[in-house]
Amino acid sequence: MSVNIPYGRQNITDEDIQAVVDVLQSDYLTQGPEIFKFEKAFADYVGSKYAVAVANGTAALHLCTLALGVKEGDKVITTPITFAASANCVRYCGGEVVFADIDPDTYLLDINKLMTLLASAPKGTYQGIIPVDFAGRANDLEAFRVLADEYDLWIIEDACHAPGGYFTDSKIVNQNCGNGNFADLAIFSFHPVKHIAAGEGGMITTNDKALYDKLLTLRTHGITKDSSQFKNDLDLAIGSTQYSTPNTQYPLWYMEMQALGYNYRLTDFQAALGLSQLNRADAGLVRRKEIAKTYFEEFQGKSFIKGQSGVVEGHAYHLYVIEVEDRLGLYNFLRSKNIFAQIHYIPCHLMPYYKQYGWNEGDMPFAEKYYSQCLSLPMYPTLADSELGFVIDTILSFYEI
Ligand SMILES: *Cc1c(COP(=O)(O)O)cnc(C)c1O
């Protein structure tokens, strides 16, 4: 087989292309009506009250830490097995990142490690937690919320891998990733390797009206056009005292920059693409689950398999991870057959940037062991059965099975 098989790939249909063309021929290029439609549809999809579309997932994380008021001296806990942005958003606001190790079975932030960490310092030492629904597996945010309430912490759920994922709570209710029932804020990415591709793009979901209002202004320079929020008086707004009467309204051009925000807007044509892709999200999820089940069944019990994502209820399967012996050998062998598996992730605490803050090898034994043998296999809805079979056969042949 000569075609390249990557670990993830977007799928752009004729409807997607038409949706983008329609916007290009309309009056709006940057934020317009498609943004609002996409936000509404996305909020409905995950079951949150509010959604705010932004330029990318990293901008979403940054706006979350800004809206929550992260500042120098704040300490925020996250997992080392994530994309660097999950941690970096704390640094953008001058806060300190504290890593806690993963559970070797779920690959998620281990709540027991978190508990130990929180209990070992006076209350008030930590301000927040950023659990990541790594690979698409949902965190048990109900349990995280109990701890967060006890220690007065906020929660940002990094759900970039998990649109459509869920966990089942103690009342046997399925809780969608990003539904805002337990986390203060959740974020998603529309990078092409993620479930919903918009070129670049991100979304923040929340059930908190005050945070929602803050996010809307922070996404566009901290500027508000809502006259009920204005702080300056009418004379200043009008630029003259000569018109001022009790009936005078703020002039229509008037706006106020009230906080230091950014330009983190999404364009309207990206929103149209995201919306069109969102319509196929459930079908994509069904295929991802099929692929996961096939991998699991083919590899279960094989001696070279040290761990795998497995078949897990509510898993959104952004990635399918296997842990193997001779990972480097397998990786290179797959590449020689045009199968481009990937590693997720090099532990964040071992990045030179974080090592300068004192993190080092040995600090996160489970994350480091996981890193030594993990490999993300091709996982995307358009992966054909023949390609899937080829990937599996190639892996089996490497181990001479
Ligand atoms: C992709 C990703 C991000 C960042 O999203 P971008 O849109 O690429 O900025 C953050 N966290 C996780 C877990 C991701 O996978």
PDB file of C-alpha atoms and ligand atoms in Angstrom, residues 56-58 61 82-83 85-86 132 158 160-161 187 189-191 194 200-201 345, ligand 1:
ATOM      1  CA  ASN A  56      -7.720  28.417  18.477  1.00  0.00           C
ATOM      2  CA  GLY A  57      -7.634  26.100  21.474  1.00  0.00           C
ATOM      3  CA  THR A  58      -4.617  27.843  22.969  1.00  0.00           C
ATOM      4  CA  LEU A  61      -7.115  28.364  27.347  1.00  0.00           C
ATOM      5  CA  THR A  82      -0.981  16.735  27.507  1.00  0.00           C
ATOM      6  CA  PHE A  83      -0.188  19.260  24.828  1.00  0.00           C
ATOM      7  CA  ALA A  85      -0.791  24.653  25.881  1.00  0.00           C
ATOM      8  CA  SER A  86      -2.770  23.090  28.773  1.00  0.00           C
ATOM      9  CA  VAL A 132      -7.380  17.019  30.316  1.00  0.00           C
ATOM     10  CA  ASP A 158      -9.275  20.775  28.524  1.00  0.00           C
ATOM     11  CA  CYS A 160      -9.774  19.317  23.036  1.00  0.00           C
ATOM     12  CA  HIS A 161      -9.715  15.553  22.512  1.00  0.00           C
ATOM     13  CA  ILE A 187     -12.179  24.339  26.007  1.00  0.00           C
ATOM     14  CA  SER A 189      -9.830  23.003  19.515  1.00  0.00           C
ATOM     15  CA  PHE A 190     -10.714  22.858  15.823  1.00  0.00           C
ATOM     16  CA  HIS A 191      -7.189  22.151  14.612  1.00  0.00           C
ATOM     17  CA  LYS A 194      -9.142  17.204  16.117  1.00  0.00           C
ATOM     18  CA  GLU A 200      -7.715  26.808  13.245  1.00  0.00           C
ATOM     19  CA  GLY A 201     -10.333  27.525  15.850  1.00  0.00           C
ATOM     20  CA  TYR A 345       2.929  13.280  24.552  1.00  0.00           C
TER      21      TYR A 345
HETATM   22  C1  LIG B   1      -4.834  20.794  20.294  1.00  0.00           C
HETATM   23  C2  LIG B   1      -4.780  20.958  21.748  1.00  0.00           C
HETATM   24  C3  LIG B   1      -4.680  22.224  22.365  1.00  0.00           C
HETATM   25  C4  LIG B   1      -4.445  23.487  21.608  1.00  0.00           C
HETATM   26  O1  LIG B   1      -5.324  23.715  20.589  1.00  0.00           O
HETATM   27  P1  LIG B   1      -4.884  24.641  19.331  1.00  0.00           P
HETATM   28  O2  LIG B   1      -6.176  24.880  18.640  1.00  0.00           O
HETATM   29  O3  LIG B   1      -3.918  23.846  18.527  1.00  0.00           O
HETATM   30  O4  LIG B   1      -4.291  25.887  19.882  1.00  0.00           O
HETATM   31  C5  LIG B   1      -4.732  22.288  23.746  1.00  0.00           C
HETATM   32  N1  LIG B   1      -4.851  21.172  24.503  1.00  0.00           N
HETATM   33  C6  LIG B   1      -4.923  19.947  23.952  1.00  0.00           C
HETATM   34  C7  LIG B   1      -5.066  18.758  24.848  1.00  0.00           C
HETATM   35  C8  LIG B   1      -4.867  19.805  22.568  1.00  0.00           C
HETATM   36  O5  LIG B   1      -4.906  18.571  22.030  1.00  0.00           O
END
